[in-house]
Amino acid sequence: MGISQAGKLILQALKASWDHFTTLIVLNLAWFFLFLLPMFINSITSDNLVWFLICVAASLFLLGPVTAAIQHLINQIIRHDELSVSEFIQAFKKYFWRSQGLVLIGIVTILLIVVNFTITSGSASFIMRVITGMWLYLALFWLLVAQFVFPFLVQYDLGVWTIIKRSAMLVVDNLLVSLILLLVCGLLTFISLFLVIPFVILWFTVISLMQNLIMVELLEKYSNGHSKEVE
């Protein structure tokens, strides 16, 4: 896929975000407040350190299932299906443990990369510098793969390792559009964190819609027989 085609996909995803602007705001607010609910409770109940750490752990525990459930609703938007609270609850239950697995693998992978990068970057050895560069490339590749793990989960209802494998295959076969998507998402993340309000009302759902829509569009070419099968 050329850069012009990749650009068209990104623009198509941004246009879809604009078309569903109000819905995305509601879903983003739901995502933000539901997974951070333990932290909000902590802020009005106690300043105890142990209780704070418990609330942090509870928020991390909710992050995966809430993310998966909201991603499921965003996938419903792409398919032009109706949204409902019952759909959210069913998705929350359905993807609960697999989403936990994806979040856990994501956190452990990033921590391992950061630790190993820190160890190797402190050496002046040429070999260690090469290894440090390899860790950077691995971090980039993992970020590219992570863009599609939840869209694959809610679109195809797959197991954790199958999701990671197919996301990796999709990235390798569509490296340019995956890189452009990551850059756009990174820019949106920077702007949202800098301005704060967009992070609360739009950041997650806009990025999720882009990831889901682009994944669906990329997989269309496999169903049309233009490339090797990924599904």
Tab-separated table of C-alpha atoms in Angstrom:
chain	number	residue	atom	x	y	z
A	1	MET	CA	0.000	0.000	0.000
A	2	GLY	CA	1.428	3.362	-1.073
A	3	ILE	CA	1.601	6.531	0.969
A	4	SER	CA	-1.336	8.107	-0.884
A	5	GLN	CA	-3.547	5.103	-0.113
A	6	ALA	CA	-2.400	5.154	3.506
A	7	GLY	CA	-3.228	8.861	3.695
A	8	LYS	CA	-6.691	8.230	2.289
A	9	LEU	CA	-7.327	5.588	4.958
A	10	ILE	CA	-6.283	7.996	7.707
A	11	LEU	CA	-8.488	10.763	6.290
A	12	GLN	CA	-11.379	8.318	5.985
A	13	ALA	CA	-10.940	7.354	9.643
A	14	LEU	CA	-10.805	11.019	10.730
A	15	LYS	CA	-13.946	11.779	8.712
A	16	ALA	CA	-15.729	8.854	10.393
A	17	SER	CA	-14.681	10.278	13.765
A	18	TRP	CA	-16.230	13.620	12.830
A	19	ASP	CA	-19.438	11.933	11.628
A	20	HIS	CA	-19.841	10.230	15.029
A	21	PHE	CA	-18.452	13.094	17.093
A	22	THR	CA	-21.181	13.194	19.762
A	23	THR	CA	-21.301	9.433	20.216
A	24	LEU	CA	-17.522	9.276	20.583
A	25	ILE	CA	-17.617	11.935	23.313
A	26	VAL	CA	-20.173	9.928	25.301
A	27	LEU	CA	-18.193	6.699	24.901
A	28	ASN	CA	-14.902	8.377	25.800
A	29	LEU	CA	-16.391	9.836	28.985
A	30	ALA	CA	-17.740	6.385	29.858
A	31	TRP	CA	-14.331	4.787	29.264
A	32	PHE	CA	-12.490	7.461	31.250
A	33	PHE	CA	-14.728	7.421	34.311
A	34	LEU	CA	-15.421	3.669	34.434
A	35	PHE	CA	-11.850	2.423	34.408
A	36	LEU	CA	-10.715	5.257	36.729
A	37	LEU	CA	-13.689	4.836	39.071
A	38	PRO	CA	-11.548	3.366	41.906
A	39	MET	CA	-9.224	6.387	41.683
A	40	PHE	CA	-12.164	8.788	41.902
A	41	ILE	CA	-13.436	6.901	44.943
A	42	ASN	CA	-9.981	7.133	46.505
A	43	SER	CA	-9.845	10.898	45.910
A	44	ILE	CA	-12.954	11.495	48.023
A	45	THR	CA	-12.517	8.818	50.698
A	46	SER	CA	-8.966	8.452	52.006
A	47	ASP	CA	-5.349	9.597	51.729
A	48	ASN	CA	-4.027	6.261	52.980
A	49	LEU	CA	-1.134	4.968	50.846
A	50	VAL	CA	-2.227	1.331	50.996
A	51	TRP	CA	-5.775	2.231	49.950
A	52	PHE	CA	-4.347	4.375	47.140
A	53	LEU	CA	-2.276	1.445	45.831
A	54	ILE	CA	-5.331	-0.810	46.019
A	55	CYS	CA	-7.312	1.697	43.947
A	56	VAL	CA	-4.481	1.943	41.393
A	57	ALA	CA	-4.477	-1.860	41.074
A	58	ALA	CA	-8.277	-1.876	40.741
A	59	SER	CA	-8.130	0.721	37.942
A	60	LEU	CA	-5.528	-1.338	36.090
A	61	PHE	CA	-7.754	-4.395	36.593
A	62	LEU	CA	-10.693	-2.541	35.009
A	63	LEU	CA	-8.664	-1.042	32.156
A	64	GLY	CA	-8.721	-4.128	29.922
A	65	PRO	CA	-12.413	-5.087	30.183
A	66	VAL	CA	-13.658	-1.494	29.942
A	67	THR	CA	-11.404	-0.858	26.939
A	68	ALA	CA	-12.605	-4.034	25.228
A	69	ALA	CA	-16.264	-3.197	25.875
A	70	ILE	CA	-15.919	0.340	24.486
A	71	GLN	CA	-13.949	-0.993	21.503
A	72	HIS	CA	-16.820	-3.420	20.898
A	73	LEU	CA	-19.280	-0.510	20.787
A	74	ILE	CA	-16.984	1.377	18.394
A	75	ASN	CA	-16.885	-1.696	16.190
A	76	GLN	CA	-20.694	-1.600	16.296
A	77	ILE	CA	-20.543	1.982	15.004
A	78	ILE	CA	-18.426	0.873	12.044
A	79	ARG	CA	-20.924	-1.883	11.264
A	80	HIS	CA	-23.809	0.620	11.666
A	81	ASP	CA	-25.343	-1.431	14.486
A	82	GLU	CA	-27.248	0.071	17.396
A	83	LEU	CA	-25.460	0.815	20.663
A	84	SER	CA	-26.874	-0.043	24.064
A	85	VAL	CA	-25.877	-0.451	27.697
A	86	SER	CA	-26.678	-4.165	27.474
A	87	GLU	CA	-24.184	-4.498	24.593
A	88	PHE	CA	-21.530	-2.873	26.786
A	89	ILE	CA	-22.267	-5.213	29.716
A	90	GLN	CA	-22.223	-8.314	27.511
A	91	ALA	CA	-18.920	-7.263	25.916
A	92	PHE	CA	-17.441	-6.470	29.348
A	93	LYS	CA	-18.214	-10.021	30.502
A	94	LYS	CA	-17.332	-11.709	27.209
A	95	TYR	CA	-13.859	-10.201	26.803
A	96	PHE	CA	-13.017	-9.838	30.505
A	97	TRP	CA	-10.190	-12.354	30.895
A	98	ARG	CA	-8.745	-12.071	27.403
A	99	SER	CA	-8.556	-8.303	27.730
A	100	GLN	CA	-6.792	-8.763	31.064
A	101	GLY	CA	-4.300	-11.016	29.303
A	102	LEU	CA	-3.665	-8.471	26.554
A	103	VAL	CA	-3.103	-5.648	29.038
A	104	LEU	CA	-0.806	-7.825	31.188
A	105	ILE	CA	1.265	-8.928	28.190
A	106	GLY	CA	1.461	-5.323	26.990
A	107	ILE	CA	2.675	-4.016	30.356
A	108	VAL	CA	5.199	-6.844	30.867
A	109	THR	CA	6.553	-6.443	27.316
A	110	ILE	CA	7.073	-2.694	27.693
A	111	LEU	CA	8.704	-3.151	31.117
A	112	LEU	CA	11.089	-5.788	29.744
A	113	ILE	CA	12.036	-3.549	26.825
A	114	VAL	CA	12.595	-0.534	29.109
A	115	VAL	CA	14.687	-2.540	31.589
A	116	ASN	CA	16.856	-4.112	28.896
A	117	PHE	CA	17.239	-0.790	27.077
A	118	THR	CA	18.347	0.867	30.324
A	119	ILE	CA	20.926	-1.862	30.935
A	120	THR	CA	22.420	-1.860	27.433
A	121	SER	CA	22.307	1.911	26.867
A	122	GLY	CA	24.706	2.469	29.764
A	123	SER	CA	27.523	0.653	27.970
A	124	ALA	CA	30.019	2.223	25.553
A	125	SER	CA	30.552	-1.101	23.766
A	126	PHE	CA	29.706	-1.144	20.049
A	127	ILE	CA	27.864	-4.453	20.401
A	128	MET	CA	25.820	-3.086	23.298
A	129	ARG	CA	24.901	-0.014	21.247
A	130	VAL	CA	23.677	-2.292	18.456
A	131	ILE	CA	21.625	-4.251	20.983
A	132	THR	CA	20.254	-0.963	22.364
A	133	GLY	CA	19.126	-0.037	18.861
A	134	MET	CA	17.466	-3.436	18.516
A	135	TRP	CA	15.500	-2.798	21.711
A	136	LEU	CA	14.308	0.522	20.267
A	137	TYR	CA	13.137	-1.179	17.089
A	138	LEU	CA	11.414	-3.855	19.160
A	139	ALA	CA	9.616	-1.162	21.175
A	140	LEU	CA	8.455	0.503	17.946
A	141	PHE	CA	7.263	-2.807	16.523
A	142	TRP	CA	5.353	-3.611	19.702
A	143	LEU	CA	3.605	-0.220	19.598
A	144	LEU	CA	2.622	-0.910	15.985
A	145	VAL	CA	1.232	-4.324	16.924
A	146	ALA	CA	-0.575	-2.997	20.016
A	147	GLN	CA	-2.694	-0.738	17.797
A	148	PHE	CA	-4.645	-3.700	16.464
A	149	VAL	CA	-4.914	-6.170	19.368
A	150	PHE	CA	-8.214	-4.886	20.762
A	151	PRO	CA	-9.775	-4.370	17.301
A	152	PHE	CA	-8.887	-8.001	16.497
A	153	LEU	CA	-10.365	-9.132	19.820
A	154	VAL	CA	-13.753	-7.489	19.320
A	155	GLN	CA	-13.961	-8.113	15.563
A	156	TYR	CA	-13.030	-11.799	15.500
A	157	ASP	CA	-13.386	-13.027	19.107
A	158	LEU	CA	-9.964	-14.732	19.098
A	159	GLY	CA	-7.614	-16.070	21.761
A	160	VAL	CA	-4.850	-13.865	23.174
A	161	TRP	CA	-1.870	-15.407	21.356
A	162	THR	CA	-3.767	-15.637	18.073
A	163	ILE	CA	-4.636	-11.943	18.371
A	164	ILE	CA	-1.000	-10.970	18.903
A	165	LYS	CA	0.184	-13.185	16.028
A	166	ARG	CA	-2.370	-11.834	13.559
A	167	SER	CA	-1.788	-8.249	14.639
A	168	ALA	CA	1.945	-8.742	14.033
A	169	MET	CA	1.273	-10.261	10.608
A	170	LEU	CA	-1.016	-7.365	9.702
A	171	VAL	CA	1.669	-4.842	10.701
A	172	VAL	CA	4.420	-6.617	8.753
A	173	ASP	CA	2.254	-6.775	5.642
A	174	ASN	CA	1.059	-3.152	5.996
A	175	LEU	CA	4.041	-1.439	7.594
A	176	LEU	CA	3.586	1.992	6.002
A	177	VAL	CA	-0.030	2.535	6.985
A	178	SER	CA	0.697	1.123	10.452
A	179	LEU	CA	3.527	3.644	10.904
A	180	ILE	CA	1.393	6.552	9.676
A	181	LEU	CA	-1.440	5.494	11.979
A	182	LEU	CA	0.983	5.348	14.924
A	183	LEU	CA	2.314	8.822	14.096
A	184	VAL	CA	-1.190	10.288	13.847
A	185	CYS	CA	-2.232	8.602	17.093
A	186	GLY	CA	0.950	9.860	18.745
A	187	LEU	CA	0.195	13.407	17.609
A	188	LEU	CA	-3.392	13.155	18.863
A	189	THR	CA	-2.093	11.790	22.176
A	190	PHE	CA	0.376	14.668	22.580
A	191	ILE	CA	-2.277	17.287	21.809
A	192	SER	CA	-4.814	15.614	24.100
A	193	LEU	CA	-2.409	15.371	27.049
A	194	PHE	CA	-1.215	18.941	26.504
A	195	LEU	CA	-4.741	20.361	26.410
A	196	VAL	CA	-6.120	17.812	28.956
A	197	ILE	CA	-9.806	18.235	28.010
A	198	PRO	CA	-9.535	16.307	24.690
A	199	PHE	CA	-7.992	13.414	26.644
A	200	VAL	CA	-11.083	13.205	28.818
A	201	ILE	CA	-13.726	13.662	26.125
A	202	LEU	CA	-12.332	12.306	22.833
A	203	TRP	CA	-8.804	10.843	22.829
A	204	PHE	CA	-9.445	7.140	23.364
A	205	THR	CA	-12.531	6.764	21.188
A	206	VAL	CA	-11.137	8.712	18.219
A	207	ILE	CA	-7.985	6.576	18.215
A	208	SER	CA	-10.035	3.403	18.697
A	209	LEU	CA	-12.325	4.262	15.785
A	210	MET	CA	-9.307	4.896	13.565
A	211	GLN	CA	-7.686	1.609	14.577
A	212	ASN	CA	-10.857	-0.424	14.067
A	213	LEU	CA	-11.764	1.189	10.758
A	214	ILE	CA	-8.255	0.896	9.312
A	215	MET	CA	-7.961	-2.733	10.425
A	216	VAL	CA	-11.266	-3.568	8.730
A	217	GLU	CA	-10.193	-1.762	5.542
A	218	LEU	CA	-6.803	-3.502	5.490
A	219	LEU	CA	-8.377	-6.912	5.952
A	220	GLU	CA	-10.677	-6.263	2.999
A	221	LYS	CA	-7.767	-6.824	0.649
A	222	TYR	CA	-7.182	-10.286	2.083
A	223	SER	CA	-10.796	-11.262	1.539
A	224	ASN	CA	-10.413	-9.991	-2.028
A	225	GLY	CA	-7.353	-12.157	-2.539
A	226	HIS	CA	-4.809	-9.360	-3.003
A	227	SER	CA	-2.365	-10.700	-0.440
A	228	LYS	CA	-1.615	-13.665	1.724
A	229	GLU	CA	-4.306	-14.647	4.190
A	230	VAL	CA	-4.119	-13.149	7.647
A	231	GLU	CA	-7.466	-14.136	9.045
